[in-house]
Short mmCIF file of C-alpha atoms in Angstrom, two decimals:
data_model
loop_
_atom_site.label_atom_id
_atom_site.label_comp_id
_atom_site.label_asym_id
_atom_site.label_seq_id
_atom_site.Cartn_x
_atom_site.Cartn_y
_atom_site.Cartn_z
CA MET T 24 37.50 163.79 139.88
CA SER T 25 35.16 166.32 138.26
CA GLU T 26 31.78 165.49 136.83
CA GLU T 27 32.99 166.35 133.35
CA GLU T 28 35.37 163.44 133.53
CA PHE T 29 32.48 161.01 133.81
CA GLN T 30 31.39 160.27 130.26
CA LEU T 31 29.36 157.47 128.80
CA GLY T 32 31.52 154.63 127.59
CA GLU T 33 30.99 151.39 125.71
CA VAL T 34 27.74 149.45 125.59
CA VAL T 35 27.97 146.57 128.03
CA PHE T 36 24.55 145.05 127.31
CA SER T 37 22.40 146.13 124.37
CA SER T 38 18.63 146.54 124.64
CA SER T 39 18.09 143.28 122.71
CA GLU T 40 20.44 141.40 125.06
CA ILE T 41 18.56 142.81 128.04
CA GLU T 42 15.20 141.88 126.56
CA LYS T 43 16.30 138.33 125.85
CA LYS T 44 17.63 137.84 129.39
CA ILE T 45 14.44 139.24 130.90
CA THR T 46 12.34 136.92 128.73
CA ASP T 47 14.43 133.94 129.89
CA LEU T 48 14.10 135.01 133.51
CA ALA T 49 10.33 135.51 133.16
CA GLN T 50 9.94 132.01 131.72
CA ARG T 51 11.81 130.59 134.73
CA LEU T 52 9.71 132.58 137.18
CA ASN T 53 6.50 131.54 135.34
CA GLN T 54 7.38 127.93 136.06
CA GLU T 55 8.50 128.44 139.65
CA TYR T 56 5.70 130.71 140.78
CA ALA T 57 2.90 129.12 138.72
CA ALA T 58 1.11 127.87 141.80
CA SER T 59 1.47 130.92 144.02
CA ARG T 60 0.83 134.63 144.17
CA PRO T 61 4.02 136.31 145.33
CA VAL T 62 4.61 139.94 146.18
CA LEU T 63 7.13 141.51 143.83
CA VAL T 64 8.92 144.28 145.68
CA CYS T 65 10.67 146.70 143.35
CA VAL T 66 13.50 148.65 144.98
CA LEU T 67 13.25 152.30 144.00
CA LYS T 68 14.42 153.92 141.90
CA GLY T 69 16.88 151.92 139.86
CA ALA T 70 14.86 148.72 139.50
CA VAL T 71 11.71 150.35 138.08
CA PHE T 72 12.54 149.78 134.40
CA PHE T 73 13.54 146.19 135.05
CA ALA T 74 10.51 145.48 137.27
CA VAL T 75 8.07 146.90 134.72
CA ASP T 76 9.51 144.98 131.75
CA LEU T 77 9.84 141.79 133.77
CA SER T 78 6.34 141.95 135.23
CA ARG T 79 4.78 142.38 131.77
CA LYS T 80 6.17 139.00 130.80
CA LEU T 81 4.89 137.15 133.89
CA SER T 82 1.91 134.83 133.47
CA PHE T 83 1.14 134.21 137.17
CA ASP T 84 -0.76 136.48 139.54
CA PHE T 85 1.32 138.76 141.71
CA ASP T 86 1.13 141.94 143.74
CA LEU T 87 3.53 144.66 142.72
CA GLU T 88 4.98 146.82 145.49
CA PHE T 89 7.67 149.45 145.79
CA ILE T 90 10.14 150.22 148.53
CA ALA T 91 12.66 153.04 148.96
CA LEU T 92 15.43 153.30 151.52
CA SER T 93 17.02 156.45 152.84
CA ARG T 94 20.34 157.27 151.25
CA PHE T 95 23.65 156.89 153.06
CA ARG T 96 25.36 160.07 154.06
CA SER T 97 28.52 160.45 156.09
CA GLY T 98 27.22 160.97 159.59
CA ALA T 99 23.82 159.45 158.72
CA GLY T 100 22.48 157.19 161.47
CA LYS T 101 20.60 154.12 160.36
CA ALA T 102 18.94 153.22 157.10
CA VAL T 103 15.21 153.84 157.22
CA ILE T 104 12.42 152.85 154.87
CA GLU T 105 11.20 156.03 153.23
CA LYS T 106 8.57 154.39 151.06
CA ASP T 107 7.15 151.14 152.36
CA VAL T 108 5.09 148.38 150.78
CA GLU T 109 1.35 148.58 151.31
CA THR T 110 0.46 144.90 151.03
CA GLU T 111 0.36 142.80 154.22
CA LEU T 112 3.33 140.46 153.82
CA ARG T 113 2.60 137.89 156.52
CA ASN T 114 2.67 134.39 155.01
CA ARG T 115 3.28 135.80 151.52
CA GLU T 116 6.18 134.81 149.29
CA VAL T 117 8.32 137.86 148.56
CA LEU T 118 10.45 138.38 145.47
CA ILE T 119 12.75 141.38 145.77
CA VAL T 120 13.44 142.99 142.40
CA GLU T 121 16.77 144.84 142.28
CA ASP T 122 18.63 146.64 139.52
CA ILE T 123 22.07 145.66 140.80
CA VAL T 124 23.46 143.66 143.70
CA ASP T 125 27.00 144.73 144.48
CA THR T 126 28.10 145.25 148.11
CA GLY T 127 25.16 143.21 149.38
CA LEU T 128 24.55 145.78 152.15
CA THR T 129 21.20 147.10 150.88
CA LEU T 130 20.00 143.65 149.97
CA HIS T 131 20.95 142.21 153.34
CA PHE T 132 18.98 144.98 155.01
CA LEU T 133 15.93 144.30 152.79
CA ILE T 134 16.05 140.53 153.18
CA ASN T 135 16.23 140.92 156.97
CA THR T 136 13.35 143.39 156.92
CA PHE T 137 11.09 141.15 154.84
CA ARG T 138 12.01 137.94 156.66
CA LYS T 139 10.73 139.50 159.86
CA ARG T 140 7.44 140.39 158.19
CA THR T 141 6.70 137.24 156.24
CA LEU T 142 7.17 133.80 157.64
CA LYS T 143 7.60 132.50 154.13
CA GLU T 144 10.41 132.61 151.62
CA VAL T 145 12.17 135.77 150.49
CA ARG T 146 13.92 135.48 147.14
CA VAL T 147 15.91 137.95 145.12
CA CYS T 148 16.04 138.65 141.43
CA THR T 149 18.34 141.24 139.96
CA LEU T 150 19.18 142.60 136.57
CA LEU T 151 22.89 142.80 137.37
CA ASP T 152 25.00 140.91 139.87
CA CYS T 153 28.46 142.24 140.69
CA PRO T 154 30.06 139.70 143.06
CA ALA T 155 33.47 141.40 142.74
CA ARG T 156 32.19 144.27 144.90
CA ARG T 157 30.51 142.09 147.50
CA ILE T 158 31.22 143.03 151.11
CA ILE T 159 28.81 140.60 152.73
CA ASP T 160 27.57 137.35 151.29
CA VAL T 161 23.94 137.45 150.28
CA ALA T 162 22.14 134.87 148.19
CA VAL T 163 20.94 136.04 144.77
CA ASP T 164 18.36 133.62 143.42
CA TYR T 165 18.00 135.01 139.90
CA ALA T 166 20.39 137.28 138.02
CA CYS T 167 20.16 138.32 134.37
CA PHE T 168 23.81 139.32 134.00
CA GLU T 169 26.97 139.06 136.05
CA ILE T 170 29.29 142.03 135.68
CA PRO T 171 32.88 142.69 136.75
CA ASP T 172 33.93 145.63 138.91
CA ILE T 173 32.90 148.45 136.55
CA TYR T 174 30.50 151.34 137.04
CA VAL T 175 27.53 151.02 134.72
CA VAL T 176 24.51 153.19 133.96
CA GLY T 177 21.36 152.93 131.90
CA TYR T 178 18.15 150.92 131.97
CA GLY T 179 17.31 152.42 135.37
CA LEU T 180 20.82 152.72 136.75
CA ASP T 181 21.95 156.30 137.17
CA PHE T 182 24.88 158.51 137.89
CA LYS T 183 23.73 161.60 139.79
CA GLY T 184 20.24 161.00 138.45
CA ARG T 185 21.38 160.88 134.83
CA PHE T 186 21.36 158.09 132.24
CA ARG T 187 18.44 156.09 133.69
CA ASN T 188 16.55 156.45 130.43
CA LEU T 189 19.11 154.68 128.28
CA ASN T 190 17.71 151.54 126.67
CA GLU T 191 21.04 149.78 127.01
CA ILE T 192 23.55 149.41 129.83
CA ARG T 193 26.76 151.34 129.30
CA VAL T 194 29.94 151.72 131.25
CA LEU T 195 30.76 155.04 132.83
CA LYS T 196 34.06 155.90 131.27
CA ASP T 197 36.93 156.25 133.71
CA PRO T 198 39.92 158.44 132.89
CA TYR T 199 42.39 155.58 133.32
CA GLY T 200 40.71 153.31 130.75
CA ARG T 201 40.41 150.46 133.25
CA SER T 202 36.78 149.72 132.40
CA THR T 203 37.62 149.63 128.67
CA GLN T 204 40.28 147.03 129.41
CA ILE T 205 37.88 144.93 131.45
CA LEU T 206 35.27 145.14 128.72
CA LYS T 207 37.81 143.95 126.16
CA GLN T 208 38.45 140.94 128.37
CA MET T 209 34.70 140.33 128.35
CA GLY T 210 34.70 140.52 124.57
CA LYS T 211 32.79 143.82 124.60
CA GLU T 212 34.58 146.43 122.58
CA MET N 5 23.29 110.91 170.17
CA SER N 6 23.11 112.45 166.74
CA LYS N 7 26.14 113.61 164.78
CA GLY N 8 27.26 117.11 165.69
CA ASN N 9 26.24 119.91 163.42
CA PRO N 10 29.52 121.12 161.89
CA GLU N 11 28.16 124.70 161.85
CA ARG N 12 27.40 124.46 165.53
CA ASN N 13 30.95 123.67 166.52
CA SER N 14 32.72 125.43 163.73
CA ARG N 15 34.73 127.83 165.89
CA VAL N 16 36.31 125.49 168.43
CA LYS N 17 39.00 123.75 166.46
CA ILE N 18 41.03 122.19 169.27
CA ILE N 19 39.64 120.36 172.27
CA THR N 20 42.10 119.25 174.92
CA ILE N 21 41.20 116.63 177.48
CA SER N 22 43.17 116.14 180.65
CA ARG N 23 42.01 113.17 182.66
CA GLU N 24 42.62 111.13 185.76
CA VAL N 25 43.41 107.46 185.27
CA GLU N 26 40.20 105.48 184.61
CA SER N 27 38.07 108.59 184.73
CA TRP N 28 36.84 107.65 181.19
CA GLY N 29 38.59 110.69 179.71
CA ASP N 30 39.85 108.64 176.76
CA GLU N 31 36.43 107.11 176.14
CA ILE N 32 34.80 110.54 176.24
CA GLY N 33 37.50 111.94 173.93
CA ASN N 34 36.98 109.19 171.37
CA TYR N 35 33.21 109.47 171.55
CA LEU N 36 33.36 113.25 171.21
CA ALA N 37 35.68 112.83 168.22
CA SER N 38 33.22 110.51 166.49
CA VAL N 39 30.29 112.86 167.15
CA LEU N 40 32.13 115.96 165.95
CA SER N 41 34.27 114.24 163.29
CA PHE N 42 37.43 115.53 165.01
CA ARG N 43 40.80 113.80 164.76
CA VAL N 44 42.23 112.30 167.98
CA VAL N 45 45.81 113.06 169.00
CA ASP N 46 47.10 110.92 171.87
CA SER N 47 50.40 109.70 173.26
CA LYS N 48 50.70 107.20 170.37
CA ASN N 49 50.66 109.71 167.51
CA PHE N 50 51.52 113.02 169.20
CA HIS N 51 55.23 112.90 168.35
CA GLU N 52 54.59 111.76 164.76
CA HIS N 53 52.53 114.92 164.18
CA LEU N 54 55.20 117.13 165.74
CA LYS N 55 57.92 115.60 163.58
CA LYS N 56 56.03 116.50 160.40
CA TYR N 57 56.79 120.16 161.06
CA TYR N 58 59.86 119.92 163.31
CA PRO N 59 61.72 116.64 162.67
CA ASN N 60 64.16 117.22 165.55
CA LEU N 61 61.68 118.40 168.15
CA PRO N 62 61.50 116.05 171.19
CA PRO N 63 58.07 114.64 172.18
CA GLU N 64 57.95 116.77 175.31
CA PRO N 65 59.45 120.11 176.40
CA PRO N 66 63.16 120.00 177.26
CA PRO N 67 64.33 121.38 180.64
CA GLY N 68 64.75 125.12 181.04
CA GLU N 69 62.13 127.87 180.80
CA LYS N 70 63.39 129.34 177.53
CA GLU N 71 63.65 125.93 175.87
CA ARG N 72 60.19 125.02 177.14
CA ASN N 73 58.67 128.18 175.72
CA ILE N 74 60.25 127.57 172.31
CA TRP N 75 58.97 123.99 172.35
CA LEU N 76 55.48 125.20 173.32
CA ARG N 77 55.37 127.76 170.48
CA LYS N 78 56.45 125.17 167.95
CA ALA N 79 54.00 122.56 169.21
CA ARG N 80 51.21 125.13 169.14
CA PHE N 81 52.08 126.13 165.59
CA CYS N 82 52.23 122.51 164.44
CA PHE N 83 48.85 121.52 165.88
CA GLU N 84 47.24 124.79 164.79
CA LYS N 85 48.21 123.91 161.22
CA ILE N 86 46.88 120.37 161.58
CA ALA N 87 43.64 121.67 163.11
CA GLN N 88 43.11 123.94 160.11
CA GLU N 89 42.79 120.82 157.94
CA SER N 90 40.90 118.78 160.49
CA PRO N 91 39.89 119.87 164.01
CA LEU N 92 41.56 118.01 166.87
CA ILE N 93 40.97 116.42 170.22
CA ILE N 94 44.24 116.19 172.12
CA LEU N 95 44.30 113.65 174.94
CA GLY N 96 46.83 114.62 177.59
CA ARG N 97 50.33 115.65 176.44
CA GLY N 98 50.03 119.09 178.08
CA GLY N 99 47.40 120.23 175.59
CA GLN N 100 45.92 122.66 178.11
CA LYS N 101 49.31 124.41 178.31
CA ILE N 102 50.15 124.26 174.61
CA PHE N 103 46.84 125.93 173.77
CA GLU N 104 46.58 128.12 176.87
CA ASN N 105 44.42 131.18 176.01
CA HIS N 106 44.04 130.04 172.40
CA PRO N 107 40.73 131.53 171.16
CA ASP N 108 39.69 128.44 169.20
CA SER N 109 40.46 125.90 171.92
CA PHE N 110 38.37 124.33 174.64
CA HIS N 111 39.98 122.64 177.65
CA ILE N 112 38.30 119.82 179.56
CA LEU N 113 39.28 118.06 182.78
CA VAL N 114 37.71 114.66 183.42
CA VAL N 115 37.81 113.32 186.97
CA ALA N 116 36.08 110.65 189.04
CA SER N 117 36.19 109.73 192.70
CA LEU N 118 38.98 107.39 193.79
CA GLN N 119 36.40 104.80 194.81
CA THR N 120 34.75 104.88 191.37
CA ARG N 121 38.04 104.63 189.52
CA LEU N 122 39.17 101.82 191.80
CA GLN N 123 36.07 99.80 190.99
CA ARG N 124 36.66 100.36 187.28
CA VAL N 125 40.27 99.10 187.52
CA VAL N 126 39.23 96.06 189.57
CA GLN N 127 36.54 95.15 187.04
CA LYS N 128 38.54 95.94 183.93
CA TYR N 129 41.81 94.22 184.87
CA SER N 130 40.52 91.69 187.43
CA GLN N 131 42.97 93.11 189.97
CA GLU N 132 42.85 92.91 193.73
CA GLU N 133 41.79 96.16 195.30
CA THR N 134 45.09 96.85 197.07
CA ILE N 135 47.11 96.37 193.87
CA ALA N 136 44.63 98.40 191.83
CA LEU N 137 44.80 101.23 194.37
CA ARG N 138 48.58 101.27 194.24
CA ILE N 139 48.57 101.42 190.43
CA LEU N 140 46.03 104.23 190.41
CA LEU N 141 47.89 106.36 192.92
CA GLN N 142 51.19 105.79 191.11
CA GLN N 143 49.70 106.78 187.77
CA ASP N 144 48.05 109.89 189.21
CA LYS N 145 51.35 110.92 190.75
CA LYS N 146 53.14 110.29 187.46
CA ARG N 147 50.74 112.54 185.52
CA GLU N 148 50.90 115.25 188.13
CA ARG N 149 54.71 115.23 188.03
CA PHE N 150 54.81 115.13 184.21
CA LEU N 151 52.68 118.27 183.93
CA LEU N 152 54.45 120.13 186.70
CA GLU N 153 58.00 119.32 185.62
CA LYS N 154 57.61 119.45 181.87
CA PHE N 155 54.93 122.11 181.48
CA ASP N 156 55.00 124.01 184.78
CA VAL N 157 51.29 123.26 185.14
CA GLU N 158 49.36 122.45 188.30
CA TRP N 159 47.28 119.67 186.83
CA LYS N 160 44.11 120.07 188.91
CA ASN N 161 44.00 123.85 188.84
CA PRO N 162 40.38 124.48 187.71
CA ALA N 163 41.32 127.83 186.17
CA LEU N 164 43.10 125.95 183.38
CA TYR N 165 39.90 124.42 182.07
CA HIS N 166 36.70 125.60 180.47
CA PHE N 167 34.81 122.59 181.78
CA THR N 168 35.38 119.92 184.43
CA ILE N 169 33.25 116.80 184.70
CA ASN N 170 33.09 114.08 187.35
CA THR N 171 32.17 110.77 185.72
CA SER N 172 31.28 109.21 189.07
CA PHE N 173 27.86 110.63 188.26
CA TYR N 174 27.60 110.46 184.45
CA SER N 175 27.91 107.86 181.72
CA VAL N 176 30.31 108.44 178.81
CA GLU N 177 27.38 109.37 176.57
CA LYS N 178 25.82 111.78 179.06
CA ALA N 179 29.20 113.36 179.83
CA THR N 180 29.80 113.87 176.09
CA GLU N 181 26.39 115.44 175.72
CA LEU N 182 27.10 117.85 178.58
CA ILE N 183 30.49 118.74 177.06
CA LEU N 184 28.86 119.45 173.69
CA GLU N 185 26.39 121.77 175.40
CA ALA N 186 29.25 123.49 177.22
CA ILE N 187 31.15 123.99 173.95
CA GLU N 188 28.08 125.37 172.26
CA SER N 189 27.42 127.75 175.12
CA PHE N 190 31.09 128.82 175.17
CA GLN N 191 30.93 129.61 171.46
CA ARG N 192 27.71 131.54 171.86
CA GLU N 193 29.12 133.58 174.73
CA THR N 194 32.39 134.41 172.98
CA ARG N 195 30.55 135.28 169.78
CA SER N 196 28.22 137.65 171.60
CA GLN N 197 31.18 139.23 173.40
CA LEU N 198 32.84 139.76 170.02
CA GLY N 199 29.77 141.38 168.59
CA SER N 200 28.70 143.47 171.55
CA PRO N 201 29.11 147.19 172.14
CA PRO N 202 30.80 149.40 173.22
CA ARG N 203 32.93 149.82 170.17
CA LYS N 204 32.50 153.47 169.26
CA PRO N 205 35.73 154.82 170.73
CA SER N 206 37.73 152.97 168.07
CA ILE N 207 40.54 155.06 166.72
CA PHE N 208 40.77 154.54 163.00
CA ALA N 209 44.06 154.58 161.23
CA HIS N 210 42.55 156.13 158.11
CA PRO N 211 39.47 158.31 157.40
CA SER N 212 38.19 155.78 154.87
CA GLU N 213 38.01 153.20 157.67
CA GLU N 214 35.81 155.53 159.69
CA GLU N 215 33.62 156.10 156.66
CA PHE N 216 33.39 152.36 156.10
CA ALA N 217 32.39 151.85 159.75
CA LYS N 218 29.62 154.44 159.33
CA LEU N 219 28.43 152.61 156.23
CA LEU N 220 28.21 149.36 158.18
CA ASP N 221 26.39 151.15 161.02
CA PHE N 222 23.94 152.58 158.50
CA TYR N 223 22.92 149.11 157.39
CA GLY N 224 22.96 147.70 160.93
CA ILE N 225 25.93 145.43 160.35
CA LYS N 226 27.87 144.68 163.53
CA TRP N 227 31.61 145.20 163.28
CA LEU N 228 34.81 145.19 165.29
CA TYR N 229 37.83 147.26 164.43
CA GLU N 230 41.15 145.38 164.26
CA PRO N 231 40.08 142.80 166.85
CA LYS N 232 42.75 140.23 166.11
CA THR N 233 46.34 139.93 164.89
CA PHE N 234 47.38 136.84 162.97
CA PRO N 235 51.00 135.67 162.93
CA LEU N 236 52.19 135.09 159.36
CA GLU N 237 55.83 134.15 159.79
CA TRP N 238 58.01 132.82 162.57
CA ASP N 239 61.76 132.62 163.00
CA GLU N 240 63.53 129.38 163.90
CA GLU N 241 62.91 129.98 167.58
CA GLY N 242 59.21 130.32 167.02
CA ASN N 243 59.08 134.11 167.43
CA VAL N 244 56.56 135.93 165.26
CA VAL N 245 58.40 138.03 162.70
CA GLU N 246 55.46 139.01 160.49
CA ALA N 247 51.83 139.52 161.45
CA PHE N 248 48.64 140.81 159.88
CA THR N 249 45.76 142.71 161.50
CA PRO N 250 42.70 142.94 159.24
CA ASP N 251 40.86 146.24 159.60
CA PHE N 252 37.40 144.92 160.41
CA TYR N 253 35.69 141.78 161.59
CA LEU N 254 32.00 141.22 160.88
CA PRO N 255 30.89 138.67 163.50
CA GLU N 256 27.51 137.91 161.89
CA PHE N 257 29.27 136.86 158.71
CA ASN N 258 32.46 135.55 160.30
CA THR N 259 34.32 137.68 157.77
CA PHE N 260 37.38 139.88 158.05
CA ILE N 261 37.62 142.99 155.88
CA GLU N 262 40.80 144.68 154.79
CA LEU N 263 40.57 148.13 153.23
CA THR N 264 43.30 149.11 150.81
CA THR N 265 43.53 152.80 150.20
CA GLN N 266 47.21 152.87 149.36
CA ARG N 267 48.67 153.75 146.02
CA GLN N 268 48.61 150.86 143.57
CA LYS N 269 52.38 150.40 143.86
CA LEU N 270 52.03 149.56 147.54
CA VAL N 271 48.96 147.40 147.15
CA TRP N 272 51.00 144.35 146.13
CA ARG N 273 52.53 144.21 149.61
CA LYS N 274 49.13 144.01 151.19
CA ASN N 275 47.98 141.47 148.60
CA LYS N 276 50.99 139.35 149.51
CA LYS N 277 50.06 139.49 153.19
CA VAL N 278 46.48 138.53 152.43
CA ARG N 279 47.71 135.62 150.28
CA LYS N 280 49.80 134.36 153.20
CA PHE N 281 46.86 134.83 155.56
CA ARG N 282 44.65 132.73 153.27
CA GLU N 283 47.28 129.99 153.10
CA LEU N 284 47.77 129.85 156.86
CA TYR N 285 44.16 130.35 157.90
CA PRO N 286 42.12 128.79 155.09
CA ASP N 287 38.98 128.45 157.15
CA LEU N 288 38.75 132.20 157.84
CA LYS N 289 37.01 134.46 155.35
CA ILE N 290 38.68 137.69 154.31
CA LYS N 291 37.67 140.26 151.73
CA ILE N 292 39.84 143.03 150.39
CA ILE N 293 38.21 146.29 149.48
CA TYR N 294 40.39 148.31 147.13
CA SER N 295 40.25 152.06 146.78
CA ARG N 296 38.38 151.73 143.47
CA ASN N 297 35.72 149.62 145.24
CA LEU N 298 35.34 152.35 147.84
CA GLU N 299 35.11 154.90 145.05
CA HIS N 300 32.30 152.91 143.44
CA ILE N 301 30.50 152.60 146.76
CA ARG N 302 30.79 156.35 147.30
CA LYS N 303 29.51 157.01 143.80
CA LYS N 304 26.59 154.69 144.22
CA LEU N 305 25.53 155.50 147.76
CA GLU N 306 26.44 159.11 148.29
CA LEU N 307 26.14 160.70 144.92
CA GLU N 308 23.16 158.79 143.57
CA ASP N 309 20.23 161.02 142.71
CA GLU N 310 21.98 164.25 143.73
#
C-alpha cells in the first residue's frame, strides 16, 4: 500500500470532546492524588500533547518526566530506554501517561521497568484505549476514550511523523472503507 | 490449614489418588478436595459421570487391548470435560492410567506400613488382629489384580506417580500439606520448563510468525512456538479427527496466540476452530491476531516517525 493511499478520514473525536474528557480525567486525578506527589511519566513522542493539556488541569503537586523507548525494527534486539526519567523513583507513585494503549507490549515493558524502580504503585492513564488490538493483558487505570480497531492520528498520534499537530483525532482512511463502516457503527459519520 | 489459593493451583486440574487399604488415601483426598475446592470422584459416582457422556460405557475397561484403549480415551475425554467446569480428585478407579502423561494431572500414591494399617483396622472396626490382617491382605490383592487386569498397570510402580507418601509417619493434615507443596513445586517446575530457552531454532510456518516472535523478543516477552496441540473432535471410537495448534504460547500470561494471515475468505475456517477451542477449553486464554491487526502493529511500530 503506497503512502498516497493513506489519507485523513473522518473526525473520531473533536477537540471539544477531547478537552471535556481531559477535564473529567483531571478532576478524578485531583481527587485521587490530592494527598501525594506522583511522578507523571509522559511516553514520547505521542503523549506529549495529552500530557501537557492534562497536567495544566491538575491541582496537586507532581513531577513531570519523559521517557522514550527505542523503536522496533525487524532484526532489532531488545527494547532499550533512549531517554530516561531524571527523577529518583524509589518510593514514588508513578503515573504513566500514554497516548494510546493497543497491543499492551510497550506498556507492559514500561510497567515492569518502573515497578522495579519504585516500590510503590504504578498506574496508567491514556488518552485512547484500544482493547481490540491487545496482545497481552495490561491494566489501564484511566482512559479518556475507548476506540475500536481503527488507525487514528492527531492530537499527538502520528503516521510517519505527520498529523501530530491536529487538534482533533481523525481516522486514517483505508482504501477498503472498513474504518468508515466502523465509525458509522459508533455513530461517527 | 488455610484454603488453597485458586491461582496457586490453577494448572493442575485433575488429581488422582491411588491408595492402599486404610492408608488414609480417602481421608487425604477429601481433605485436599475441601482445601482446593475440587470435586471428588470415587467408586460411588464414577460411573454416573461416565454415563453422562457415554450412556453405554461400562464402569471399567472391557477385556482386550483395543477395547481398553477406546474405553480409556472416552473416560479421559469425559473427565477432562468435567474438570474444565470444576477440577477433580479421582480416588482409585485407574485414574493414574486414564490420565497417564496428561499435562494438567497430578498422580499420588498413598501407602502405610502393614503394621500401621493393621492397627487402624483393629481400632476402627474392633476386629481381632488375625481377621483384620486377612481382610487387609485380601483387599490389597484385589486392588492389585483390578489394576493389572483391567488397566494393565503395576499398581506400586513408583514411575506412575508424581508423589508417594507413607502415612505411617504423617497425619492426614500434614500429608495434605506436603502434597500441596509438591503440587505447587510441580507447577513451578513445569511452568519454568515451558518458558525456558532454547527456543530459537523454531521453524516458522509463515514469515509473519517470525516477525511476531521478534516483536515479542523485543519487548522481552517469553514465548513458545506451537507447543501444544488440542484435540477438537473425536470419532465414535475416541480417535482425534480434528485438532488445533495455536501458533504461540506466552507462559507469563498463560495465553495462546493465533496469527491469521490468510485471505478473509479462509479466515472463517480458523475462526470456527477457535470457537470450538474456546468451547472445549474454556479456561484457556486465546487471542486471534488478524492480518489487519498485524498491519496496524507494523504501521505503528516500524513506520512511526520515519
